[in-house]
Tab-separated table of C-alpha atoms and ligand atoms in Angstrom:
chain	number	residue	atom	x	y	z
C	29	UNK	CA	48.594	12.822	-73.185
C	30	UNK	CA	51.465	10.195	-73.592
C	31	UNK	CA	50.270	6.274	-72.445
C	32	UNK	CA	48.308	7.228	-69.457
C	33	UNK	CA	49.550	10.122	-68.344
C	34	UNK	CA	47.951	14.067	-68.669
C	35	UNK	CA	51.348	15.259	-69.780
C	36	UNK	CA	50.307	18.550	-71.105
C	37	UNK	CA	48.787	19.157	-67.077
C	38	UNK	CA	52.082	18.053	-65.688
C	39	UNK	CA	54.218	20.537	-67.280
C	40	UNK	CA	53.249	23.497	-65.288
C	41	UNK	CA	53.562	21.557	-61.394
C	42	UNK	CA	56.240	21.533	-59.687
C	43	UNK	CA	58.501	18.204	-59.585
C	44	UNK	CA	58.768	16.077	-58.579
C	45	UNK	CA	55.409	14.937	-57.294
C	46	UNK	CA	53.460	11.725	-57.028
C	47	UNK	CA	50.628	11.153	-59.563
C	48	UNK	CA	47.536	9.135	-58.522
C	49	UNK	CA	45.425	7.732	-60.983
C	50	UNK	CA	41.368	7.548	-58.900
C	51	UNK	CA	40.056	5.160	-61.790
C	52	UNK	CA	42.345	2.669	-61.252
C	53	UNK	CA	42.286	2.776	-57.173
C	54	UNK	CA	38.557	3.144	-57.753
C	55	UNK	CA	38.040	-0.139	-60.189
C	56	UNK	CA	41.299	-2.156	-57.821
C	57	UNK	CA	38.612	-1.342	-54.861
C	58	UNK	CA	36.000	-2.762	-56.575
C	59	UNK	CA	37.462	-5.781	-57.719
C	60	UNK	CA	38.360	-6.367	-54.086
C	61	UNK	CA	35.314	-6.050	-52.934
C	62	UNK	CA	34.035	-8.309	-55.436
C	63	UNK	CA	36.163	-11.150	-55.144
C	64	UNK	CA	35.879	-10.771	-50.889
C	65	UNK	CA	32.000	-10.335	-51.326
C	66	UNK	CA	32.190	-13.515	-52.867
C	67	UNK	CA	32.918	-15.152	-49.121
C	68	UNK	CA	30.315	-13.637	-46.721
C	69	UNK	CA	32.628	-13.982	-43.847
C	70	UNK	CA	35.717	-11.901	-45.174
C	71	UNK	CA	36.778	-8.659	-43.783
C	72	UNK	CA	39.023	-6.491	-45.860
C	73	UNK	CA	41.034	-3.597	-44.355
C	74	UNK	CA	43.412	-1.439	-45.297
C	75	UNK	CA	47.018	-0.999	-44.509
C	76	UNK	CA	47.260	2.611	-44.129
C	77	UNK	CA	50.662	2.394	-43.716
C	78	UNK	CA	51.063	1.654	-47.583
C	79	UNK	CA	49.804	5.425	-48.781
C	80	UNK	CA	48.174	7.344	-45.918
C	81	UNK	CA	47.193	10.353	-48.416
C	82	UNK	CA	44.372	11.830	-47.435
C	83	UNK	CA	42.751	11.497	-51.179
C	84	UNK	CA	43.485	8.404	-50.957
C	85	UNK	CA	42.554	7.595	-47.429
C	86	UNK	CA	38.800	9.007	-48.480
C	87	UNK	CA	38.639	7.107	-51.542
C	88	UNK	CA	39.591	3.779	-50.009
C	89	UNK	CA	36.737	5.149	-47.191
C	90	UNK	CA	34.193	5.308	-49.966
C	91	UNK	CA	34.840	1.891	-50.889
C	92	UNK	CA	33.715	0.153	-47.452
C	93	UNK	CA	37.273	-0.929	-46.296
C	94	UNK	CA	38.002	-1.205	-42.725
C	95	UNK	CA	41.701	0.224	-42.096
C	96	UNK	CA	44.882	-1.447	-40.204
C	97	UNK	CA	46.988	0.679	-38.653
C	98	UNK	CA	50.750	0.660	-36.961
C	99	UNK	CA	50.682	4.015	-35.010
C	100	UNK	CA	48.465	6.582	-33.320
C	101	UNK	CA	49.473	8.640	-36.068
C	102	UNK	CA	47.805	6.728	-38.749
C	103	UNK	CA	45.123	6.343	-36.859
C	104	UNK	CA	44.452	9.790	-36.204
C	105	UNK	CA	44.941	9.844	-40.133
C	106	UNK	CA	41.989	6.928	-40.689
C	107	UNK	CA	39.530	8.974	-37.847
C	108	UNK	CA	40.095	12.513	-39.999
C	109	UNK	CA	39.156	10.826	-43.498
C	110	UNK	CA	36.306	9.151	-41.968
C	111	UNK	CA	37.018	5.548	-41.080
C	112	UNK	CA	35.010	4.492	-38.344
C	113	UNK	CA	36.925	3.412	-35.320
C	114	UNK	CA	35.004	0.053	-35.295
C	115	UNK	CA	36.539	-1.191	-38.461
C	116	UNK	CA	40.231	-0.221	-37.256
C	117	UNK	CA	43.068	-2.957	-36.072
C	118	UNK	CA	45.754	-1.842	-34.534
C	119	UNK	CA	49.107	-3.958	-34.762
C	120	UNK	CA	52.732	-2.805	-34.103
C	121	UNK	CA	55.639	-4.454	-31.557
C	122	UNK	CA	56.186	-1.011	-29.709
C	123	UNK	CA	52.895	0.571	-28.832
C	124	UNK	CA	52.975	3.370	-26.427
C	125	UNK	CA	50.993	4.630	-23.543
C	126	UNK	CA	49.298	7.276	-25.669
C	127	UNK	CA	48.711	5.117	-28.754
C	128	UNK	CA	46.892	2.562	-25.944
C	129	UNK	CA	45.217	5.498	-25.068
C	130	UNK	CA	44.309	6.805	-28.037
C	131	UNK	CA	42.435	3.726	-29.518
C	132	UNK	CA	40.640	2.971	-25.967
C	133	UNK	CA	39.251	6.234	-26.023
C	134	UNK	CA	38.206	5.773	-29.890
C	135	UNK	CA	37.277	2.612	-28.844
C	136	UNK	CA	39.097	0.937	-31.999
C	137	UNK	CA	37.370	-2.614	-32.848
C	138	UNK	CA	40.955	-4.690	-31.879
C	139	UNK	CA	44.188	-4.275	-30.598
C	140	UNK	CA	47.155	-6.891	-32.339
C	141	UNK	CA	49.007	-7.713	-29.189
C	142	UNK	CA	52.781	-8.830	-30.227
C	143	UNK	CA	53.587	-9.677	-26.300
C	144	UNK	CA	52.886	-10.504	-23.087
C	145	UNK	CA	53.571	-7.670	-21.824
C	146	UNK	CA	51.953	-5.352	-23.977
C	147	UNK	CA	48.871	-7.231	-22.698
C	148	UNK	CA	49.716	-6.326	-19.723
C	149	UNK	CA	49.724	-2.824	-19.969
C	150	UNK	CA	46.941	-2.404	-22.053
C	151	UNK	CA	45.053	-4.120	-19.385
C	152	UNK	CA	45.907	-2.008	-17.046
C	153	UNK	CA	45.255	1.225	-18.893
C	154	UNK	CA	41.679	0.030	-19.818
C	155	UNK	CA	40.906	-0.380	-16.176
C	156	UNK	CA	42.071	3.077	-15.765
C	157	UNK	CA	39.367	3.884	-17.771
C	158	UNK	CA	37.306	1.712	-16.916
C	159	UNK	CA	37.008	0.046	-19.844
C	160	UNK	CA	37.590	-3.517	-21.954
C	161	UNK	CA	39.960	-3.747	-24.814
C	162	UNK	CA	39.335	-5.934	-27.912
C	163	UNK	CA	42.304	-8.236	-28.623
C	164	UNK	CA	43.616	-10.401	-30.799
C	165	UNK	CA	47.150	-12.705	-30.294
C	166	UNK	CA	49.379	-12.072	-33.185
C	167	UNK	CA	51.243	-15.371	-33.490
C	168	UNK	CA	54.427	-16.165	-35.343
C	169	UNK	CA	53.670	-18.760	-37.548
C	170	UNK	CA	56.757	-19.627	-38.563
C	171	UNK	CA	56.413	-19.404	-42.154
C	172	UNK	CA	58.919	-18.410	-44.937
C	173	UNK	CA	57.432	-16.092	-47.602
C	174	UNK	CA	59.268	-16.222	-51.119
C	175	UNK	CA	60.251	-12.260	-51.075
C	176	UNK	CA	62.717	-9.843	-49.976
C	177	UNK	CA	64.707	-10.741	-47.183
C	178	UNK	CA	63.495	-6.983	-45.189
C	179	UNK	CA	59.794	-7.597	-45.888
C	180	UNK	CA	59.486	-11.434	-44.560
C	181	UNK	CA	58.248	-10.674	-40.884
C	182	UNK	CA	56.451	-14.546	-40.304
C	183	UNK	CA	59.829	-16.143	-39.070
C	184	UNK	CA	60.898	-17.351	-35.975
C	185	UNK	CA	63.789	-14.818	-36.290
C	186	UNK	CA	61.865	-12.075	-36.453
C	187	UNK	CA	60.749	-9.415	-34.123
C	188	UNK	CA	57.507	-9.512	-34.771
C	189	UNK	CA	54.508	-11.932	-32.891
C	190	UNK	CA	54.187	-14.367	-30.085
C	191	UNK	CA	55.626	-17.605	-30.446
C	192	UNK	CA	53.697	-20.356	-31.425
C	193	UNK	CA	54.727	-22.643	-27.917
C	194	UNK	CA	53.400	-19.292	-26.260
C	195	UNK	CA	49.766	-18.815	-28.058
C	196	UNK	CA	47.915	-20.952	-25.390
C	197	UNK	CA	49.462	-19.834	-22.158
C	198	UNK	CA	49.110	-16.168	-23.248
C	199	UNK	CA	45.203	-16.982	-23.852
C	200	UNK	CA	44.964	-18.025	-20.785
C	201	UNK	CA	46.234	-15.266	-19.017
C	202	UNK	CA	43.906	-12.677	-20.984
C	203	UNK	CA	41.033	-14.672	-20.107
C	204	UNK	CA	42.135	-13.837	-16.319
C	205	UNK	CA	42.671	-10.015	-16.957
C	206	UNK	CA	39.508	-8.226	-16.304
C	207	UNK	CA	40.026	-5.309	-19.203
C	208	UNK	CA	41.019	-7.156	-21.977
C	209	UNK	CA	38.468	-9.498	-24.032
C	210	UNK	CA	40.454	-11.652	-26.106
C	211	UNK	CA	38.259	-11.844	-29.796
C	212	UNK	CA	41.072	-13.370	-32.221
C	213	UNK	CA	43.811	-14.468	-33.741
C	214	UNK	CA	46.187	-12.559	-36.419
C	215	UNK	CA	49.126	-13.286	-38.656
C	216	UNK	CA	51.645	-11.947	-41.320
C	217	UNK	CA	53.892	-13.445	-43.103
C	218	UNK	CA	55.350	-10.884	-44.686
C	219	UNK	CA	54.911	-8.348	-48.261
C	220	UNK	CA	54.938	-8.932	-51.884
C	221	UNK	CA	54.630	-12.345	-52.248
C	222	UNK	CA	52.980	-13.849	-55.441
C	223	UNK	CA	53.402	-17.502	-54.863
C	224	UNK	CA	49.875	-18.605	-53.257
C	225	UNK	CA	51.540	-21.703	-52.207
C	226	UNK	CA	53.442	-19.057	-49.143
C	227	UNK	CA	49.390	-18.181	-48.206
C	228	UNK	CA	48.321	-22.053	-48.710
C	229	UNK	CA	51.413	-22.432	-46.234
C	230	UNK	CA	50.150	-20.017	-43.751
C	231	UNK	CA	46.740	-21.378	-43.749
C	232	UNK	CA	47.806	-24.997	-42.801
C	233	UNK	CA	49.842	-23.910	-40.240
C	234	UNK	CA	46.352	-21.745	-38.868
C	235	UNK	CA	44.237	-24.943	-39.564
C	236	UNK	CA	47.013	-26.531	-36.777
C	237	UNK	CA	46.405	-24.107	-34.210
C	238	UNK	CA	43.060	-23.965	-34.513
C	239	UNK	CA	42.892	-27.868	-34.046
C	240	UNK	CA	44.855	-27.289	-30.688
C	241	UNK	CA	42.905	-24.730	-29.720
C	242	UNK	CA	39.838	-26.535	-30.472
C	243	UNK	CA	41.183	-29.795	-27.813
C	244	UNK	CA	41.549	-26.704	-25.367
C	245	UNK	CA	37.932	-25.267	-25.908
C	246	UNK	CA	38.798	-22.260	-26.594
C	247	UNK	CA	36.547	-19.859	-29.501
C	248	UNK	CA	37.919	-17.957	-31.857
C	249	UNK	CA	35.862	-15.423	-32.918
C	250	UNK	CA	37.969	-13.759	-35.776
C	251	UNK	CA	41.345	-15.201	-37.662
C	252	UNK	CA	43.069	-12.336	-39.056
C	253	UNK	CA	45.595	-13.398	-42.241
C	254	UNK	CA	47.443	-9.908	-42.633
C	255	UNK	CA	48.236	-8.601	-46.109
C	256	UNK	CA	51.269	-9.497	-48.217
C	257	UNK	CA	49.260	-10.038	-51.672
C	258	UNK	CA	52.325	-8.526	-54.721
C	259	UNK	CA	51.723	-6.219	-57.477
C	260	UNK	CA	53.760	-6.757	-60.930
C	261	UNK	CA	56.334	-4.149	-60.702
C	262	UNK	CA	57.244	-5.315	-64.263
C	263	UNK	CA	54.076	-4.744	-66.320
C	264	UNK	CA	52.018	-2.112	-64.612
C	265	UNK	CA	49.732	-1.822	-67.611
C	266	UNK	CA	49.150	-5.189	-68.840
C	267	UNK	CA	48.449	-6.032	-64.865
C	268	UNK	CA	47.018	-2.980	-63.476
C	269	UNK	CA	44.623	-4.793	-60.855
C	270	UNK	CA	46.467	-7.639	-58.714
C	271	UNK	CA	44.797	-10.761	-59.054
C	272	UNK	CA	42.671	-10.893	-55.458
C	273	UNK	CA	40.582	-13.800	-57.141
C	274	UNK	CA	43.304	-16.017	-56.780
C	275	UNK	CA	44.249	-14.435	-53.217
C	276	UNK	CA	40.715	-14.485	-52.186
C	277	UNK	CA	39.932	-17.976	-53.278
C	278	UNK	CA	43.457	-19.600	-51.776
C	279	UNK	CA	42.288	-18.650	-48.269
C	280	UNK	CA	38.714	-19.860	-49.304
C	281	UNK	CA	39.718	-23.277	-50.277
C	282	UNK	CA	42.565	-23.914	-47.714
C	283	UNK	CA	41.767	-22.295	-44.730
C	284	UNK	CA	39.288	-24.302	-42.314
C	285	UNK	CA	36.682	-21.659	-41.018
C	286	UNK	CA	35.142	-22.967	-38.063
C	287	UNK	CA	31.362	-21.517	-38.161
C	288	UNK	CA	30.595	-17.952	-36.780
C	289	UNK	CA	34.424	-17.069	-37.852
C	290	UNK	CA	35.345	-14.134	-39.411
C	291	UNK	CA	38.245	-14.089	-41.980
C	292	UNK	CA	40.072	-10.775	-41.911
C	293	UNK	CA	42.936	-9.306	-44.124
C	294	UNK	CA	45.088	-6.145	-44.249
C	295	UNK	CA	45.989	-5.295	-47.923
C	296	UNK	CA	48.093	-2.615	-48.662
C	297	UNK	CA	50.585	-2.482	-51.400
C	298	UNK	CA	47.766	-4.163	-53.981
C	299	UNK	CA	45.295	-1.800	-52.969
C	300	UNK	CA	47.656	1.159	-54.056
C	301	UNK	CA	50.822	0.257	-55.887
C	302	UNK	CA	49.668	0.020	-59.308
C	303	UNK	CA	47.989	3.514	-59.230
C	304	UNK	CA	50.694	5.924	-58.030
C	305	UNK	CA	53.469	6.876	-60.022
C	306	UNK	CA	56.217	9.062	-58.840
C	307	UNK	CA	56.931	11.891	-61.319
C	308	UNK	CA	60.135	13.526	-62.532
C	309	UNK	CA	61.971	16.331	-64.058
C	310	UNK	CA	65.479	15.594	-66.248
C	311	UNK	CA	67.907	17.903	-64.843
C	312	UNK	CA	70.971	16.914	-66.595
C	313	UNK	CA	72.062	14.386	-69.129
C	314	UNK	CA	75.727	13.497	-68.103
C	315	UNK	CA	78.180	11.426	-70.181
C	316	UNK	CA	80.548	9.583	-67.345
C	317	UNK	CA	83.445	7.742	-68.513
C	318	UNK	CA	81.748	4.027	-69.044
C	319	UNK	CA	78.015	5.167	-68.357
C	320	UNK	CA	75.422	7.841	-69.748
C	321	UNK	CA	73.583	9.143	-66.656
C	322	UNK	CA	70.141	11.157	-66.412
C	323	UNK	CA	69.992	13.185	-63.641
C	324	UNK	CA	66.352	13.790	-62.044
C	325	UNK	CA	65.236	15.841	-59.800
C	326	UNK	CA	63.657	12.928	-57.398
C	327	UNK	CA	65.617	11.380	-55.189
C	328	UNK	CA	66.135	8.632	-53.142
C	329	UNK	CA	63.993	10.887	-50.588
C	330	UNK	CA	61.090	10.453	-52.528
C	331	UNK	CA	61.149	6.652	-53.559
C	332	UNK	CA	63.542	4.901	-50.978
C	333	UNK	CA	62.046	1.709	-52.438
C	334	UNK	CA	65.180	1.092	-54.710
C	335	UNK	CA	67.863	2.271	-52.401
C	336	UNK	CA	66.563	-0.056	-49.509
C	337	UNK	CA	65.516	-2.931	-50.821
C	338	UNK	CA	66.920	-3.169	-54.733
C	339	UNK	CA	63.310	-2.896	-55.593
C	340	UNK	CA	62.533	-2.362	-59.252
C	341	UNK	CA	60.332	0.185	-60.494
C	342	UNK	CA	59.672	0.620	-64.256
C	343	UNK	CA	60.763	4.004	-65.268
C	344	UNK	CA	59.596	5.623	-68.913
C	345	UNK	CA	59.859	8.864	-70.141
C	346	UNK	CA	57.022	10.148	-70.881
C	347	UNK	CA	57.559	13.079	-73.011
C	348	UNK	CA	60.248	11.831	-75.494
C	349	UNK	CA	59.457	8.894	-78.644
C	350	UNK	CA	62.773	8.764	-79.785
C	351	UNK	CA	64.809	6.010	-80.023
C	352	UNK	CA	65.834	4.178	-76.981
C	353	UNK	CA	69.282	4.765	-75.628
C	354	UNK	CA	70.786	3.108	-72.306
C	355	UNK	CA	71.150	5.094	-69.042
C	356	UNK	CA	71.454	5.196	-65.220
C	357	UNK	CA	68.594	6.551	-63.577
C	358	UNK	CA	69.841	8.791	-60.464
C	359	UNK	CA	68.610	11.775	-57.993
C	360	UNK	CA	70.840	14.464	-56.889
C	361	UNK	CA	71.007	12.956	-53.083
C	362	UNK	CA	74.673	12.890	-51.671
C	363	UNK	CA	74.151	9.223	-51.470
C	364	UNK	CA	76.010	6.496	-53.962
C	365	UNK	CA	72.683	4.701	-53.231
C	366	UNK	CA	70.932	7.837	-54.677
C	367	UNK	CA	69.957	4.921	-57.732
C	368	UNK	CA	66.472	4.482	-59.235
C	369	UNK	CA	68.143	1.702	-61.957
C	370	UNK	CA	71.070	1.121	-63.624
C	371	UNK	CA	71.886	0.282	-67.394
C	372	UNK	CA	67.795	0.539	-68.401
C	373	UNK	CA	66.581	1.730	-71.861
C	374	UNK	CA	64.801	4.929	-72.339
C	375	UNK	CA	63.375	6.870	-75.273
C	376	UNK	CA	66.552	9.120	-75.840
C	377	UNK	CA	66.222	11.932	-72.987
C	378	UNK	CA	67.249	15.394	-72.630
C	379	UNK	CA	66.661	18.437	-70.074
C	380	UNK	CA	63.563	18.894	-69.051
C	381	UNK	CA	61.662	15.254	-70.009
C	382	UNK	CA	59.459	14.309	-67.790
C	383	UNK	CA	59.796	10.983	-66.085
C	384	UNK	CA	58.027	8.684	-64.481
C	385	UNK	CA	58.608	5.878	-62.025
C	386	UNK	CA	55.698	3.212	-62.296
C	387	UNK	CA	54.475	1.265	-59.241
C	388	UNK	CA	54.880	4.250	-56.961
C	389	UNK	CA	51.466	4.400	-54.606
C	390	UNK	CA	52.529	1.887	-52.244
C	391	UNK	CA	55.420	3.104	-49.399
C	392	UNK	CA	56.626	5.611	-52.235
C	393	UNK	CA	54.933	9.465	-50.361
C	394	UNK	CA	54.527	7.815	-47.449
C	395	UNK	CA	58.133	6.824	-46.782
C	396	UNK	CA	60.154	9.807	-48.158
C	397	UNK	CA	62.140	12.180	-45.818
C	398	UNK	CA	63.645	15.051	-45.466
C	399	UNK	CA	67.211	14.344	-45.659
C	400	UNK	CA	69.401	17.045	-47.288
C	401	UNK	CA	66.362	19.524	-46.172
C	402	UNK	CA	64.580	18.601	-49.391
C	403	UNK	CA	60.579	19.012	-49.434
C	404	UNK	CA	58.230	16.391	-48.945
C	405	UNK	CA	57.042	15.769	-52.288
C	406	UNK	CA	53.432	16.740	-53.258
C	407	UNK	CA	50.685	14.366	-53.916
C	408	UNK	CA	47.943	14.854	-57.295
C	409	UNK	CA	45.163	12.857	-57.806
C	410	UNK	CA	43.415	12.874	-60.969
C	411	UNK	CA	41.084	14.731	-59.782
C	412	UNK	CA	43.019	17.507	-58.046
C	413	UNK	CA	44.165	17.875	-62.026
C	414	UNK	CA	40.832	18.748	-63.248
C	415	UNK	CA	41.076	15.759	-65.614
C	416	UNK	CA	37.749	13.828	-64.809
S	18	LLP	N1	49.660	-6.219	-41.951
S	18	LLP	C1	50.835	-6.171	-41.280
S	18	LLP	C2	50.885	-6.632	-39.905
S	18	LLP	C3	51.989	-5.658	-41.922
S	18	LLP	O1	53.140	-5.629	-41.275
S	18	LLP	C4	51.909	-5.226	-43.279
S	18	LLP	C5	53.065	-4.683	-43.959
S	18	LLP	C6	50.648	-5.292	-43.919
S	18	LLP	C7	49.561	-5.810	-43.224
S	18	LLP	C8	50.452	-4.851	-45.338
S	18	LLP	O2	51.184	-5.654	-46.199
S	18	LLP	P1	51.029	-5.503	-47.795
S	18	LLP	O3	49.631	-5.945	-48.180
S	18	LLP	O4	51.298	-4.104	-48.151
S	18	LLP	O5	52.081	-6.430	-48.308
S	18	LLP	N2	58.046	-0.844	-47.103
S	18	LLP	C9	58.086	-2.171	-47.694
S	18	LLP	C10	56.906	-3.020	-47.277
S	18	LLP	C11	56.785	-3.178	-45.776
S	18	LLP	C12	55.558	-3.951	-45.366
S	18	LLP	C13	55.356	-3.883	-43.894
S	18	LLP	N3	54.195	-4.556	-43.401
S	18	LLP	C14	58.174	-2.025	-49.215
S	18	LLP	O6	58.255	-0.904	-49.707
S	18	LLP	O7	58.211	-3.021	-49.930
């Protein structure tokens, strides 16, 4: 056993794989639950689109979480480990006939509508079934988040939400439609943000509407905040647990509550991140003209993180205490992007160390492919290792 790791199991699976660590999901879940019990009118779900293992999935079950999801895939994936259909949201711009179906017939607590015309149709197919659909108006607040330019989603420019100018005239209309109840309002600004003063943004711009909608009479049964809470990428030991308190208490103290409201949120990456770590084999140990490289045997298909977004991961090896030597970190994909990190120190590595890339257990398994016909890679919780 190196750090945290059960190196000695490790040896005999095959790499690489993702390692999940069930203490530390287990004590991140109960921190969150916690610091939200603290508020008797918060709702935390989770973002299954973040890790949608099924270990995980049942774990996060076990812990009382409601889920989010973005397809009729995941959540097929939420019904199978358990999750009740009445603690499921449903967002996404592009929903399709069957994924309308789907949640009407597993009649799903709400639907995030992103347009007009997605109202539309899922009015019409819960008449078909002669039903009423739960929705909620996800508006585009208009609010910058301090992050990656591909993981902001609260802008004007992007895809994603009704505009503000629309939110009232859209009400309206849903209060016309005979299958559609409308129960709420939702929002997102976007992922991996650690600068409360984006979520103090968000909330004044949600105490505004609700003022307007308040001169309209209309209620608001449930305001819905999205996720977007960041992990430390850099110090995954010193800050395993994210700090919710601070997340928690932001939307506490800033955002106005009207009475009878419920305050829901969709956490994914700090539910997960910290406790996944995406293992490696060395393969080779190649000395290029300006650069010393370490080949693994995990590629960009594993962890696209780095390739599409420059994200850092820390990377250790975990099975070598010699002195530290400077390398590139790459997979064997026929990609130049095929880069976990570039001029990093590691304990001086030959064939065969294992390695491990920190931070993994949010969109790490859940967002590898296939490309170059490569297998998915496997997922271990500590558990499934016999440790505990
Ligand atoms: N709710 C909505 C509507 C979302 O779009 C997202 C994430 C979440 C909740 C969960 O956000 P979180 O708590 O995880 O920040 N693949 C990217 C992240 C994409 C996030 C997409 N939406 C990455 O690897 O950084």
């Amino acid at each position: 056993m190196k750090g945290i790791f059960p190196v000695e199991r490790f040896q005999s699976i095959r790499t690489p794989f993702y390692y999940y660590d069930t203490e530390l999901l287990r004590k991140t879940l109960r921190t969150i639950n916690e610091e939200a019990g603290k508020h008797d009118n918060f709702v935390v779900h989770y973002a299954v689109k973040a890790n949608a293992n099924p270990a995980i999935l049942r774990i996060i079950r076990e812990a009382g979480l409601g889920v989010d999801c973005v397809s009729g895939g995941e959540i097929e994936a939420a019904i199978k480990a358990g999750f009740k259909p009445s603690g499921i949201v449903y967002a996404g711009v592009g929903k399709s006939d069957w994924e309308i179906n789907l949640s009407l017939d597993n009649n799903i607590f709400c639907f995030n509508v992103e347009s007009l015309a997605e109202l539309e149709v899922i009015n019409e197919l819960a008449a078909e079934k002669g039903k009423k659909a739960r929705v909620a108006f996800r508006i585009n607040p208009n609010v910058g988040a301090h992050t990656h330019a591909n993981i902001t989603t609260g802008l004007a420019e992007n895809k994603f939400g009704i505009a503000m100018r629309d939110m009232i005239p859209v009400i309206r209309k849903a209060e016309k439609m005979e299958n559609v109840e409308f129960i709420g309002l939702h929002f997102h600004i976007g992922s991996q943000i650690l600068d409360m003063g984006d979520f103090i943004a968000l909330c004044n711009r949600i105490n505004e509407l609700q003022e307007e909608l308040e001169r309209e009479h209309i209620k608001v049964e449930n305001i819905n905040v999205g996720g977007g809470l960041g992990i430390d990428y850099e110090h995954p030991n010193r800050v395993p647990v994210p700090d919710f308190k601070s997340f928690f208490d932001t939307y506490s103290r800033h955002l106005h509550l009207l009475p009878g409201q419920k305050l829901h949120f969709e956490l994914g990456r700090s539910v997960v991140a910290q406790c996944g770590s995406l293992i490696t084999r060395t393969l080779y140990i190649k000395q290029g003209e300006v650069k010393k490289f370490v080949i693994v045997d995990a590629g960009m298909t594993d962890l696209i993180r780095p390739a599409l977004y420059q994200a850092y991961h820390k990377i250790e090896n975990i099975t070598s205490e010699d002195a530290k030597e400077t390398y590139d970190i790459v997979g064997p994909i026929c990609e130049s992007s095929d880069v976990f990190a570039k001029q990093i120190e590691l304990n001086a590595t030959k064939r065969g160390d294992l390695i491990a890339l920190r931070s993994a257990g949010a969109y790490g398994e859940i967002m590898a492919s296939q490309y170059n016909c490569r297998q998915l890679p496997k997922g271990y919780t500590t558990e499934d290792l016999n440790i505990i």
